[in-house]
mmCIF file of C-alpha atoms (C1' of nucleotides) in Angstrom:
data_model
loop_
_atom_site.group_PDB
_atom_site.id
_atom_site.type_symbol
_atom_site.label_atom_id
_atom_site.label_comp_id
_atom_site.label_asym_id
_atom_site.label_seq_id
_atom_site.Cartn_x
_atom_site.Cartn_y
_atom_site.Cartn_z
ATOM 1 C CA UNK A 864 22.059 -13.362 8.088
ATOM 2 C CA UNK A 865 19.316 -13.749 10.582
ATOM 3 C CA UNK A 866 16.876 -15.016 8.022
ATOM 4 C CA UNK A 867 18.358 -18.363 8.118
ATOM 5 C CA UNK A 868 17.681 -18.957 11.528
ATOM 6 C CA UNK A 869 14.012 -18.686 9.827
ATOM 7 C CA UNK A 870 14.751 -22.114 8.187
ATOM 8 C CA UNK A 871 12.745 -20.288 5.253
ATOM 9 C CA UNK A 872 13.706 -23.628 2.657
ATOM 10 C CA UNK A 873 11.866 -25.575 5.494
ATOM 11 C CA UNK A 874 9.237 -23.526 5.347
ATOM 12 C CA UNK A 875 8.809 -22.941 1.010
ATOM 13 C CA UNK A 876 9.074 -26.673 0.650
ATOM 14 C CA UNK A 877 6.585 -27.030 3.241
ATOM 15 C CA UNK A 878 4.260 -25.333 1.206
ATOM 16 C CA UNK A 879 4.867 -27.138 -2.318
ATOM 17 C CA UNK A 880 6.310 -24.012 -3.188
ATOM 18 C CA UNK A 881 10.592 -23.574 -4.562
ATOM 19 C CA UNK A 882 13.702 -21.981 -2.777
ATOM 20 C CA UNK A 883 15.270 -20.474 -5.632
ATOM 21 C CA UNK A 884 18.492 -18.273 -6.000
ATOM 22 C CA UNK A 885 16.215 -15.145 -6.420
ATOM 23 C CA UNK A 886 14.163 -15.941 -3.619
ATOM 24 C CA UNK A 887 17.769 -16.047 -1.814
ATOM 25 C CA UNK A 888 18.910 -12.917 -3.130
ATOM 26 C CA UNK A 889 16.302 -10.764 -2.569
ATOM 27 C CA UNK A 890 15.577 -12.477 1.515
ATOM 28 C CA UNK A 891 19.715 -11.547 1.557
ATOM 29 C CA UNK A 892 19.032 -7.876 0.194
ATOM 30 C CA UNK A 893 16.781 -7.061 2.850
ATOM 31 C CA UNK A 894 18.713 -9.032 5.465
ATOM 32 C CA UNK A 895 21.759 -7.221 4.952
ATOM 33 C CA UNK A 896 19.774 -3.887 4.955
ATOM 34 C CA UNK A 897 19.172 -4.448 8.513
ATOM 35 C CA UNK A 898 16.474 -1.844 8.562
ATOM 36 C CA UNK A 899 13.051 -1.393 6.928
ATOM 37 C CA UNK A 900 13.489 -0.733 3.797
ATOM 38 C CA UNK A 901 11.887 0.185 0.475
ATOM 39 C CA UNK A 902 11.072 -1.619 -2.907
ATOM 40 C CA UNK A 903 13.655 0.814 -4.506
ATOM 41 C CA UNK A 904 16.386 0.456 -1.634
ATOM 42 C CA UNK A 905 16.002 -3.671 -2.261
ATOM 43 C CA UNK A 906 15.989 -3.292 -6.017
ATOM 44 C CA UNK A 907 19.049 -1.266 -5.645
ATOM 45 C CA UNK A 908 20.846 -3.582 -3.898
ATOM 46 C CA UNK A 909 19.823 -5.539 -5.938
ATOM 47 C CA UNK A 910 21.610 -4.689 -8.534
ATOM 48 C CA UNK A 911 24.803 -5.214 -7.552
ATOM 49 C CA UNK A 912 24.576 -8.973 -6.595
ATOM 50 C CA UNK A 913 22.122 -9.943 -9.035
ATOM 51 C CA UNK A 914 21.928 -7.861 -11.991
ATOM 52 C CA UNK A 915 19.908 -9.707 -14.010
ATOM 53 C CA UNK A 916 17.181 -10.266 -11.433
ATOM 54 C CA UNK A 917 13.561 -8.879 -12.723
ATOM 55 C CA UNK A 918 11.590 -6.529 -11.141
ATOM 56 C CA UNK A 919 8.538 -8.620 -11.623
ATOM 57 C CA UNK A 920 10.146 -11.059 -9.687
ATOM 58 C CA UNK A 921 10.816 -8.998 -6.890
ATOM 59 C CA UNK A 922 7.647 -7.770 -6.541
ATOM 60 C CA UNK A 923 5.611 -11.096 -6.948
ATOM 61 C CA UNK A 924 8.372 -12.595 -4.138
ATOM 62 C CA UNK A 925 8.399 -9.336 -1.849
ATOM 63 C CA UNK A 926 4.051 -10.486 -1.434
ATOM 64 C CA UNK A 927 5.576 -14.465 -1.540
ATOM 65 C CA UNK A 928 7.785 -13.817 1.078
ATOM 66 C CA UNK A 929 5.004 -11.829 3.265
ATOM 67 C CA UNK A 930 2.547 -14.471 2.766
ATOM 68 C CA UNK A 931 5.079 -16.832 4.052
ATOM 69 C CA UNK A 932 6.048 -14.738 7.000
ATOM 70 C CA UNK A 933 9.076 -14.475 6.417
ATOM 71 C CA UNK A 934 9.392 -10.957 5.618
ATOM 72 C CA UNK A 935 7.491 -8.276 6.930
ATOM 73 C CA UNK A 936 5.425 -5.443 4.949
ATOM 74 C CA UNK A 937 4.122 -1.782 6.631
ATOM 75 C CA UNK A 938 2.982 1.336 5.146
ATOM 76 C CA UNK A 939 1.359 2.922 1.935
ATOM 77 C CA UNK A 940 2.435 2.906 -1.594
ATOM 78 C CA UNK A 941 6.207 4.427 -1.397
ATOM 79 C CA UNK A 942 6.606 4.569 1.761
ATOM 80 C CA UNK A 943 5.719 0.892 2.374
ATOM 81 C CA UNK A 944 8.934 -1.217 4.074
ATOM 82 C CA UNK A 945 9.763 -4.848 4.804
ATOM 83 C CA UNK A 946 11.819 -6.306 6.941
ATOM 84 C CA UNK A 947 13.191 -9.830 7.528
ATOM 85 C CA UNK A 948 10.019 -11.342 10.380
ATOM 86 C CA UNK A 949 11.567 -11.876 13.718
ATOM 87 C CA UNK A 950 11.446 -14.933 14.929
ATOM 88 C CA UNK A 951 9.934 -13.018 18.338
ATOM 89 C CA UNK A 952 6.534 -11.115 17.793
ATOM 90 C CA UNK A 953 7.193 -7.923 17.441
ATOM 91 C CA UNK A 954 5.851 -4.656 17.061
ATOM 92 C CA UNK A 955 6.186 -0.607 15.942
ATOM 93 C CA UNK A 956 4.873 2.687 16.206
ATOM 94 C CA UNK A 957 6.091 4.278 13.659
ATOM 95 C CA UNK A 958 5.721 8.242 13.461
ATOM 96 C CA UNK A 959 4.086 9.868 10.998
ATOM 97 C CA UNK A 960 5.879 13.274 11.165
ATOM 98 C CA UNK A 961 9.386 12.074 11.656
ATOM 99 C CA UNK A 962 9.261 8.778 10.337
ATOM 100 C CA UNK A 963 11.474 7.924 13.310
ATOM 101 C CA UNK A 964 10.216 4.158 15.033
ATOM 102 C CA UNK A 965 9.893 3.823 18.487
ATOM 103 C CA UNK A 966 10.151 0.066 20.234
ATOM 104 C CA UNK A 967 7.179 -1.272 21.653
ATOM 105 C CA UNK A 968 6.174 -3.661 24.592
ATOM 106 C CA UNK A 969 4.842 -6.440 22.910
ATOM 107 C CA UNK A 970 3.869 -8.200 26.485
ATOM 108 C CA UNK A 971 0.767 -6.066 25.612
ATOM 109 C CA UNK A 972 0.090 -6.129 21.974
ATOM 110 C CA UNK A 973 -0.238 -9.761 22.397
ATOM 111 C CA UNK A 974 -2.398 -10.125 24.985
ATOM 112 C CA UNK A 975 -5.154 -8.344 22.480
ATOM 113 C CA UNK A 976 -4.401 -10.434 20.273
ATOM 114 C CA UNK A 977 -5.186 -13.406 22.294
ATOM 115 C CA UNK A 978 -8.238 -11.881 23.765
ATOM 116 C CA UNK A 979 -9.676 -11.133 20.451
ATOM 117 C CA UNK A 980 -8.701 -14.526 18.981
ATOM 118 C CA UNK A 981 -10.092 -16.133 22.461
ATOM 119 C CA UNK A 982 -14.120 -13.993 21.745
ATOM 120 C CA UNK A 983 -13.835 -13.720 18.004
ATOM 121 C CA UNK A 984 -12.003 -16.760 17.135
ATOM 122 C CA UNK A 985 -10.283 -14.590 14.427
ATOM 123 C CA UNK A 986 -7.036 -15.572 14.298
ATOM 124 C CA UNK A 987 -4.527 -12.534 13.346
ATOM 125 C CA UNK A 988 -1.712 -13.699 11.777
ATOM 126 C CA UNK A 989 -0.093 -10.582 11.826
ATOM 127 C CA UNK A 990 3.322 -11.111 14.375
ATOM 128 C CA UNK A 991 4.504 -7.944 13.233
ATOM 129 C CA UNK A 992 2.088 -4.612 14.010
ATOM 130 C CA UNK A 993 2.904 -1.211 12.731
ATOM 131 C CA UNK A 994 1.236 1.799 14.481
ATOM 132 C CA UNK A 995 1.192 4.953 13.386
ATOM 133 C CA UNK A 996 0.716 7.943 14.950
ATOM 134 C CA UNK A 997 2.978 11.475 16.331
ATOM 135 C CA UNK A 998 6.125 10.683 18.170
ATOM 136 C CA UNK A 999 6.373 12.427 21.596
ATOM 137 C CA UNK A 1000 9.297 14.539 19.962
ATOM 138 C CA UNK A 1001 7.292 16.148 17.080
ATOM 139 C CA UNK A 1002 3.955 16.461 19.355
ATOM 140 C CA UNK A 1003 6.095 18.629 21.497
ATOM 141 C CA UNK A 1004 7.706 20.843 18.347
ATOM 142 C CA UNK A 1005 10.725 19.825 19.438
ATOM 143 C CA UNK A 1006 12.424 18.514 16.163
ATOM 144 C CA UNK A 1007 10.578 21.015 13.552
ATOM 145 C CA UNK A 1008 12.879 21.489 10.921
ATOM 146 C CA UNK A 1009 15.208 18.655 11.254
ATOM 147 C CA UNK A 1010 12.687 16.339 9.904
ATOM 148 C CA UNK A 1011 9.953 17.899 9.037
ATOM 149 C CA UNK A 1012 9.979 16.846 5.192
ATOM 150 C CA UNK A 1013 7.596 14.035 5.943
ATOM 151 C CA UNK A 1014 4.578 17.009 4.750
ATOM 152 C CA UNK A 1015 6.822 17.947 1.822
ATOM 153 C CA UNK A 1016 7.115 14.596 -0.239
ATOM 154 C CA UNK A 1017 3.604 14.287 -0.244
ATOM 155 C CA UNK A 1018 3.295 17.554 -1.464
ATOM 156 C CA UNK A 1019 1.076 19.263 0.519
ATOM 157 C CA UNK A 1020 2.525 22.996 2.557
ATOM 158 C CA UNK A 1021 1.746 23.792 5.784
ATOM 159 C CA UNK A 1022 -0.785 26.038 6.827
ATOM 160 C CA UNK A 1023 0.617 29.875 6.217
ATOM 161 C CA UNK A 1024 -2.320 32.124 5.312
ATOM 162 C CA UNK A 1025 -1.376 35.294 3.446
ATOM 163 C CA UNK A 1026 1.270 37.600 5.629
ATOM 164 C CA UNK A 1027 4.485 38.585 3.668
ATOM 165 C CA UNK A 1028 7.850 37.667 5.013
ATOM 166 C CA UNK B 37 -24.603 11.769 4.135
ATOM 167 C CA UNK B 38 -22.276 10.229 6.910
ATOM 168 C CA UNK B 39 -18.904 12.133 6.346
ATOM 169 C CA UNK B 40 -21.747 15.080 7.151
ATOM 170 C CA UNK B 41 -21.366 14.545 10.635
ATOM 171 C CA UNK B 42 -17.903 15.240 10.433
ATOM 172 C CA UNK B 43 -17.516 18.921 9.300
ATOM 173 C CA UNK B 44 -15.598 18.112 6.908
ATOM 174 C CA UNK B 45 -15.324 21.925 5.774
ATOM 175 C CA UNK B 46 -14.534 22.889 9.097
ATOM 176 C CA UNK B 47 -11.022 20.665 9.701
ATOM 177 C CA UNK B 48 -10.432 21.511 6.417
ATOM 178 C CA UNK B 49 -10.189 25.381 6.828
ATOM 179 C CA UNK B 50 -8.845 24.718 10.078
ATOM 180 C CA UNK B 51 -5.535 23.621 8.273
ATOM 181 C CA UNK B 52 -5.744 26.330 5.722
ATOM 182 C CA UNK B 53 -6.876 23.597 3.106
ATOM 183 C CA UNK B 54 -9.977 24.599 0.506
ATOM 184 C CA UNK B 55 -12.949 22.885 0.337
ATOM 185 C CA UNK B 56 -13.063 22.016 -3.659
ATOM 186 C CA UNK B 57 -16.356 20.021 -5.498
ATOM 187 C CA UNK B 58 -13.773 17.682 -6.484
ATOM 188 C CA UNK B 59 -12.882 17.033 -2.970
ATOM 189 C CA UNK B 60 -16.820 16.554 -2.106
ATOM 190 C CA UNK B 61 -17.039 14.763 -4.750
ATOM 191 C CA UNK B 62 -14.566 12.160 -3.477
ATOM 192 C CA UNK B 63 -16.063 11.955 -0.277
ATOM 193 C CA UNK B 64 -19.438 11.200 -1.843
ATOM 194 C CA UNK B 65 -18.578 8.938 -3.922
ATOM 195 C CA UNK B 66 -17.239 6.993 -1.164
ATOM 196 C CA UNK B 67 -19.665 7.493 1.108
ATOM 197 C CA UNK B 68 -22.927 6.782 -0.840
ATOM 198 C CA UNK B 69 -20.430 2.984 -1.512
ATOM 199 C CA UNK B 70 -21.617 2.659 1.917
ATOM 200 C CA UNK B 71 -18.474 -0.297 1.969
ATOM 201 C CA UNK B 72 -14.881 -0.331 1.971
ATOM 202 C CA UNK B 73 -14.458 0.568 -1.766
ATOM 203 C CA UNK B 74 -10.571 -0.117 -3.727
ATOM 204 C CA UNK B 75 -9.896 3.130 -6.023
ATOM 205 C CA UNK B 76 -11.245 1.761 -9.060
ATOM 206 C CA UNK B 77 -14.958 1.441 -7.365
ATOM 207 C CA UNK B 78 -14.432 5.337 -6.609
ATOM 208 C CA UNK B 79 -12.885 6.229 -10.009
ATOM 209 C CA UNK B 80 -15.940 4.368 -11.528
ATOM 210 C CA UNK B 81 -18.350 6.074 -9.537
ATOM 211 C CA UNK B 82 -16.963 9.790 -9.909
ATOM 212 C CA UNK B 83 -17.174 8.900 -13.825
ATOM 213 C CA UNK B 84 -20.785 9.285 -13.652
ATOM 214 C CA UNK B 85 -21.403 12.767 -11.260
ATOM 215 C CA UNK B 86 -17.665 13.804 -12.017
ATOM 216 C CA UNK B 87 -16.698 12.586 -15.248
ATOM 217 C CA UNK B 88 -14.037 15.335 -16.024
ATOM 218 C CA UNK B 89 -12.238 14.855 -12.383
ATOM 219 C CA UNK B 90 -8.541 14.066 -13.269
ATOM 220 C CA UNK B 91 -6.956 10.713 -11.640
ATOM 221 C CA UNK B 92 -4.497 12.185 -10.040
ATOM 222 C CA UNK B 93 -6.838 14.465 -8.367
ATOM 223 C CA UNK B 94 -8.136 11.072 -7.196
ATOM 224 C CA UNK B 95 -4.786 10.056 -6.000
ATOM 225 C CA UNK B 96 -4.467 13.004 -4.248
ATOM 226 C CA UNK B 97 -7.254 13.493 -2.242
ATOM 227 C CA UNK B 98 -7.207 10.073 -1.599
ATOM 228 C CA UNK B 99 -4.220 10.981 0.464
ATOM 229 C CA UNK B 100 -5.247 14.160 1.444
ATOM 230 C CA UNK B 101 -8.327 13.253 2.847
ATOM 231 C CA UNK B 102 -6.601 10.278 4.867
ATOM 232 C CA UNK B 103 -4.501 12.665 6.363
ATOM 233 C CA UNK B 104 -7.203 15.177 7.451
ATOM 234 C CA UNK B 105 -8.521 11.596 9.380
ATOM 235 C CA UNK B 106 -11.540 12.124 7.104
ATOM 236 C CA UNK B 107 -11.010 8.834 5.096
ATOM 237 C CA UNK B 108 -9.621 5.688 6.475
ATOM 238 C CA UNK B 109 -7.590 3.101 4.360
ATOM 239 C CA UNK B 110 -6.154 -0.113 4.510
ATOM 240 C CA UNK B 111 -4.688 -3.007 2.626
ATOM 241 C CA UNK B 112 -2.284 -3.781 0.019
ATOM 242 C CA UNK B 113 -1.349 -2.562 -3.313
ATOM 243 C CA UNK B 114 -4.738 -2.631 -5.373
ATOM 244 C CA UNK B 115 -6.345 -4.004 -2.668
ATOM 245 C CA UNK B 116 -6.159 -1.435 -0.145
ATOM 246 C CA UNK B 117 -10.119 0.148 0.617
ATOM 247 C CA UNK B 118 -11.273 3.407 1.842
ATOM 248 C CA UNK B 119 -13.895 4.434 3.704
ATOM 249 C CA UNK B 120 -15.519 7.501 6.081
ATOM 250 C CA UNK B 121 -13.810 7.787 9.245
ATOM 251 C CA UNK B 122 -16.478 7.392 11.505
ATOM 252 C CA UNK B 123 -17.227 9.672 14.288
ATOM 253 C CA UNK B 124 -16.535 6.532 16.451
ATOM 254 C CA UNK B 125 -13.467 5.029 16.353
ATOM 255 C CA UNK B 126 -13.950 0.827 14.864
ATOM 256 C CA UNK B 127 -11.703 -1.577 14.064
ATOM 257 C CA UNK B 128 -11.784 -4.280 11.656
ATOM 258 C CA UNK B 129 -10.605 -7.910 11.746
ATOM 259 C CA UNK B 130 -10.308 -8.879 7.911
ATOM 260 C CA UNK B 131 -9.453 -12.490 6.775
ATOM 261 C CA UNK B 132 -6.607 -12.939 4.311
ATOM 262 C CA UNK B 133 -8.470 -15.791 2.469
ATOM 263 C CA UNK B 134 -12.197 -14.469 2.204
ATOM 264 C CA UNK B 135 -11.503 -11.235 2.947
ATOM 265 C CA UNK B 136 -14.485 -11.215 5.005
ATOM 266 C CA UNK B 137 -14.339 -8.107 7.399
ATOM 267 C CA UNK B 138 -15.594 -9.152 11.450
ATOM 268 C CA UNK B 139 -16.733 -6.592 14.089
ATOM 269 C CA UNK B 140 -14.390 -5.792 16.441
ATOM 270 C CA UNK B 141 -15.158 -4.999 20.179
ATOM 271 C CA UNK B 142 -13.760 -1.651 20.313
ATOM 272 C CA UNK B 143 -12.927 -0.685 23.990
ATOM 273 C CA UNK B 144 -10.345 -3.200 24.033
ATOM 274 C CA UNK B 145 -8.407 -1.847 21.842
ATOM 275 C CA UNK B 146 -8.716 1.637 22.976
ATOM 276 C CA UNK B 147 -7.637 0.559 26.141
ATOM 277 C CA UNK B 148 -4.425 -1.014 24.843
ATOM 278 C CA UNK B 149 -3.960 2.453 22.364
ATOM 279 C CA UNK B 150 -4.946 4.299 26.174
ATOM 280 C CA UNK B 151 -1.920 2.103 27.752
ATOM 281 C CA UNK B 152 0.488 2.359 24.684
ATOM 282 C CA UNK B 153 0.655 6.546 24.861
ATOM 283 C CA UNK B 154 0.703 6.594 28.427
ATOM 284 C CA UNK B 155 3.812 4.547 29.209
ATOM 285 C CA UNK B 156 6.323 5.625 25.795
ATOM 286 C CA UNK B 157 4.181 9.231 25.361
ATOM 287 C CA UNK B 158 3.127 8.102 21.345
ATOM 288 C CA UNK B 159 0.207 9.107 20.421
ATOM 289 C CA UNK B 160 -1.468 6.491 17.811
ATOM 290 C CA UNK B 161 -3.936 8.769 15.568
ATOM 291 C CA UNK B 162 -4.858 5.822 14.108
ATOM 292 C CA UNK B 163 -8.739 5.615 14.726
ATOM 293 C CA UNK B 164 -8.973 2.509 12.653
ATOM 294 C CA UNK B 165 -6.563 0.098 13.093
ATOM 295 C CA UNK B 166 -6.938 -2.850 10.531
ATOM 296 C CA UNK B 167 -6.059 -6.567 11.971
ATOM 297 C CA UNK B 168 -5.538 -9.105 9.233
ATOM 298 C CA UNK B 169 -5.526 -12.932 9.930
ATOM 299 C CA UNK B 170 -7.824 -15.768 9.170
ATOM 300 C CA UNK B 171 -11.251 -15.907 9.866
ATOM 301 C CA UNK B 172 -13.251 -18.644 11.471
ATOM 302 C CA UNK B 173 -14.590 -20.374 8.768
ATOM 303 C CA UNK B 174 -11.625 -20.262 6.582
ATOM 304 C CA UNK B 175 -9.636 -21.655 9.408
ATOM 305 C CA UNK B 176 -12.356 -24.898 9.362
ATOM 306 C CA UNK B 177 -11.836 -25.250 5.562
ATOM 307 C CA UNK B 178 -15.352 -24.471 6.028
ATOM 308 C CA UNK B 179 -15.733 -22.838 2.476
ATOM 309 C CA UNK B 180 -13.045 -23.622 0.283
ATOM 310 C CA UNK B 181 -14.467 -23.502 -2.770
ATOM 311 C CA UNK B 182 -16.749 -20.214 -2.715
ATOM 312 C CA UNK B 183 -14.062 -17.625 -2.055
ATOM 313 C CA UNK B 184 -10.855 -19.264 -2.057
ATOM 314 C CA UNK B 185 -9.701 -17.201 -5.154
ATOM 315 C CA UNK B 186 -7.673 -15.455 -3.341
ATOM 316 C CA UNK B 187 -4.664 -17.221 -3.924
ATOM 317 C CA UNK B 188 -5.295 -17.372 -7.609
ATOM 318 C CA UNK B 189 -5.542 -13.396 -7.846
ATOM 319 C CA UNK B 190 -1.925 -12.784 -6.233
ATOM 320 C CA UNK B 191 -0.709 -15.363 -8.759
ATOM 321 C CA UNK B 192 0.049 -18.719 -7.032
ATOM 322 C CA UNK B 193 -1.419 -22.022 -6.924
ATOM 323 C CA UNK B 194 -1.812 -24.411 -4.058
ATOM 324 C CA UNK B 195 0.290 -27.071 -3.338
ATOM 325 C CA UNK B 196 -0.568 -29.929 -4.925
ATOM 326 C CA UNK B 197 2.393 -32.354 -5.792
ATOM 327 C CA UNK B 198 2.401 -34.211 -8.922
ATOM 328 C CA UNK B 199 -0.502 -36.757 -8.411
ATOM 329 C CA UNK B 200 -3.046 -36.922 -11.335
ATOM 330 C CA UNK B 201 -6.887 -35.615 -12.274
ATOM 331 C "C1'" DA C 992 22.226 -39.156 -13.455
ATOM 332 C "C1'" DT C 993 18.024 -38.709 -16.064
ATOM 333 C "C1'" DT C 994 13.523 -37.605 -16.658
ATOM 334 C "C1'" DG C 995 8.699 -35.360 -15.626
ATOM 335 C "C1'" DT C 996 6.103 -32.238 -13.692
ATOM 336 C "C1'" DT C 997 4.560 -27.579 -12.866
ATOM 337 C "C1'" DA C 998 6.795 -23.435 -10.071
ATOM 338 C "C1'" DA C 999 8.842 -20.003 -11.255
ATOM 339 C "C1'" DT C 1000 11.467 -16.522 -13.829
ATOM 340 C "C1'" DG C 1001 12.071 -13.284 -17.165
ATOM 341 C "C1'" DC C 1002 10.264 -10.417 -20.753
ATOM 342 C "C1'" DG C 1003 7.110 -7.792 -22.926
ATOM 343 C "C1'" DA C 1004 3.415 -4.748 -22.902
ATOM 344 C "C1'" DT C 1005 -0.400 -3.267 -20.396
ATOM 345 C "C1'" DT C 1006 -2.411 -0.698 -16.131
ATOM 346 C "C1'" DA C 1007 -1.420 1.965 -11.980
ATOM 347 C "C1'" DT C 1008 0.145 5.456 -9.645
ATOM 348 C "C1'" DT C 1009 3.327 10.204 -9.487
ATOM 349 C "C1'" DT C 1010 4.920 14.042 -10.233
ATOM 350 C "C1'" DG C 1011 6.110 18.933 -12.336
ATOM 351 C "C1'" DC C 1012 4.246 22.840 -13.602
ATOM 352 C "C1'" DA C 1013 0.844 26.187 -15.816
ATOM 353 C "C1'" DA C 1014 -3.970 27.671 -15.429
ATOM 354 C "C1'" DT C 1015 -7.428 27.700 -12.332
ATOM 355 C "C1'" DA C 1016 -10.213 29.111 -8.511
ATOM 356 C "C1'" DA C 1017 -11.367 29.433 -2.745
ATOM 357 C "C1'" DG C 1018 -11.553 32.041 0.263
ATOM 358 C "C1'" DG C 1019 -10.375 36.140 3.470
ATOM 359 C "C1'" DA C 1020 -9.665 41.435 3.011
ATOM 360 C "C1'" DT C 1021 -11.173 45.426 1.178
ATOM 361 C "C1'" DA D 235 -18.511 42.851 -6.137
ATOM 362 C "C1'" DT D 236 -13.528 42.736 -6.632
ATOM 363 C "C1'" DC D 237 -8.968 42.114 -5.808
ATOM 364 C "C1'" DC D 238 -5.295 39.282 -4.384
ATOM 365 C "C1'" DT D 239 -2.562 35.323 -2.485
ATOM 366 C "C1'" DT D 240 -2.230 30.576 -2.767
ATOM 367 C "C1'" DA D 241 -4.080 25.833 -2.422
ATOM 368 C "C1'" DT D 242 -6.188 22.768 -5.995
ATOM 369 C "C1'" DT D 243 -6.308 21.187 -10.499
ATOM 370 C "C1'" DG D 244 -6.062 19.675 -15.322
ATOM 371 C "C1'" DC D 245 -2.993 17.878 -18.333
ATOM 372 C "C1'" DA D 246 1.097 15.398 -20.296
ATOM 373 C "C1'" DA D 247 4.778 12.888 -19.297
ATOM 374 C "C1'" DA D 248 7.582 10.076 -16.129
ATOM 375 C "C1'" DT D 249 7.710 6.020 -12.833
ATOM 376 C "C1'" DA D 250 6.081 2.094 -10.638
ATOM 377 C "C1'" DA D 251 3.873 -2.101 -10.289
ATOM 378 C "C1'" DT D 252 1.142 -6.157 -12.658
ATOM 379 C "C1'" DC D 253 -0.395 -9.521 -16.588
ATOM 380 C "C1'" DG D 254 -0.214 -12.339 -19.918
ATOM 381 C "C1'" DC D 255 2.975 -16.241 -21.544
ATOM 382 C "C1'" DA D 256 6.479 -18.783 -23.244
ATOM 383 C "C1'" DT D 257 10.736 -20.647 -21.054
ATOM 384 C "C1'" DT D 258 13.657 -22.134 -17.812
ATOM 385 C "C1'" DA D 259 14.990 -24.910 -13.844
ATOM 386 C "C1'" DA D 260 13.756 -26.892 -8.534
ATOM 387 C "C1'" DC D 261 13.019 -31.328 -7.024
ATOM 388 C "C1'" DA D 262 10.680 -35.464 -6.247
ATOM 389 C "C1'" DA D 263 11.068 -39.821 -8.009
ATOM 390 C "C1'" DT D 264 13.463 -43.801 -11.394
#
DNA sequence: ATTGTTAATGCGATTATTTGCAATAAGGAT
DNA sequence: ATCCTTATTGCAAATAATCGCATTAACAAT
C-alpha cells in the first residue's frame, strides 16, 4: 500500500476534509493497479470490493484526490490516467504513438521548476509532470504494427492516397 | 487571422486530410476569440456563423486539430481550453486558484526539451506546455474574495470547523 | 456514549462527449 | 467539367460525466 506512506488521513484532516471508506477504497483501487489507470479501470476494480460506491463519488473524489496531491492525473478525456502520487516527485515521457512511458531524470525538471519559481514567483505545484511526444522506437518506425492502434482509437485512418491493393 | 500564418491547408493536405468549411469555421472561431477558450465558448461562437455545424464535428475536429498541432489544448474536463498554436513555441503558467495566466520565458523550457531529447532521444512534440500551480497573488492571499470561486465551482467548501457566524 | 455540525454520499435527472453508420463532398485524375 | 475514391459530416443512439438536493455519517466536543 504505497499510499499509506503519504499519510493521507493526516492531509485530509488538515484541510478540514473527512476520511471516508469510499475514499480509502478509491485510493486502494488505484494503488493495487500499480500503474497509471483510467477512470474505467478504477470503476471496474471498485465493482468488486465496493459494489455500492456511486459513479458520482468516484468522479468527485478523483478530482478531490488530485487537489490533495494524493493522486496524479494526466492525459486527455477517456485516456486520462491516474496514479498514486509518489513521495518523490517524478515525471514521465509518454509516447503518443505507442503509449509507452519512459522515465525522466527528475533533477533537470526540478531545476526548471525552481528557476521558474525564483523568477516569476509562481509555484508549480505539480510534482508529476507528463510530457507527451514520440519515443525513440516509434520515431524510427521500428514498431509500426505492434502498437499503432493509437490512431485508430480516435477514429482517423492514416494517409493512404487512392491506390489499390 | 493568426492561424493563416500556419498554412493549415498545407499541413492538412500533407497528411492526406481534407480542408473542409467546418474545419475553417472552427479555426476561425478559436482565432477570433483571441484567447484560450472552452468547447462551450467555441460552440457558442459557431452558432452564429455556422449554425448547422454538428456537435460531434466540433469534438472530432478539436481532437484532430490538436493532433495536427494547429490548436493547443490544456486543462481538465470542462475547464479544458483551446487556442491557436503559435508559430513560436510558448508556454503558460496557469493559476489553479484564480485561473490567470502568467507568461513564461520560453528559452528555459526549450532548453529543457532539448536536453531531454538529447539524453533519451524522446521528442517532446508539445510546443505549448501548461504548468499549473499557484500564482504570486493567490499565494499571498491578496485576492481571496475576488476570484476564489474556483473551489466552489467544483463543489468543495473551504475548511471551516464549526464556529458560528 | 451521545450530540451537533456539516462534509460527503447516493440517487435521479441533466448535460457533455463519443460512436456507428449512411450520406455527402474534397480533391486528385482524366 | 466530370468521375472516382474515401475522408468527413450529420444524425441518432449510446456512454460518460456532472449537478442539485435530501439523506447519511465523520468527527470534534460534551
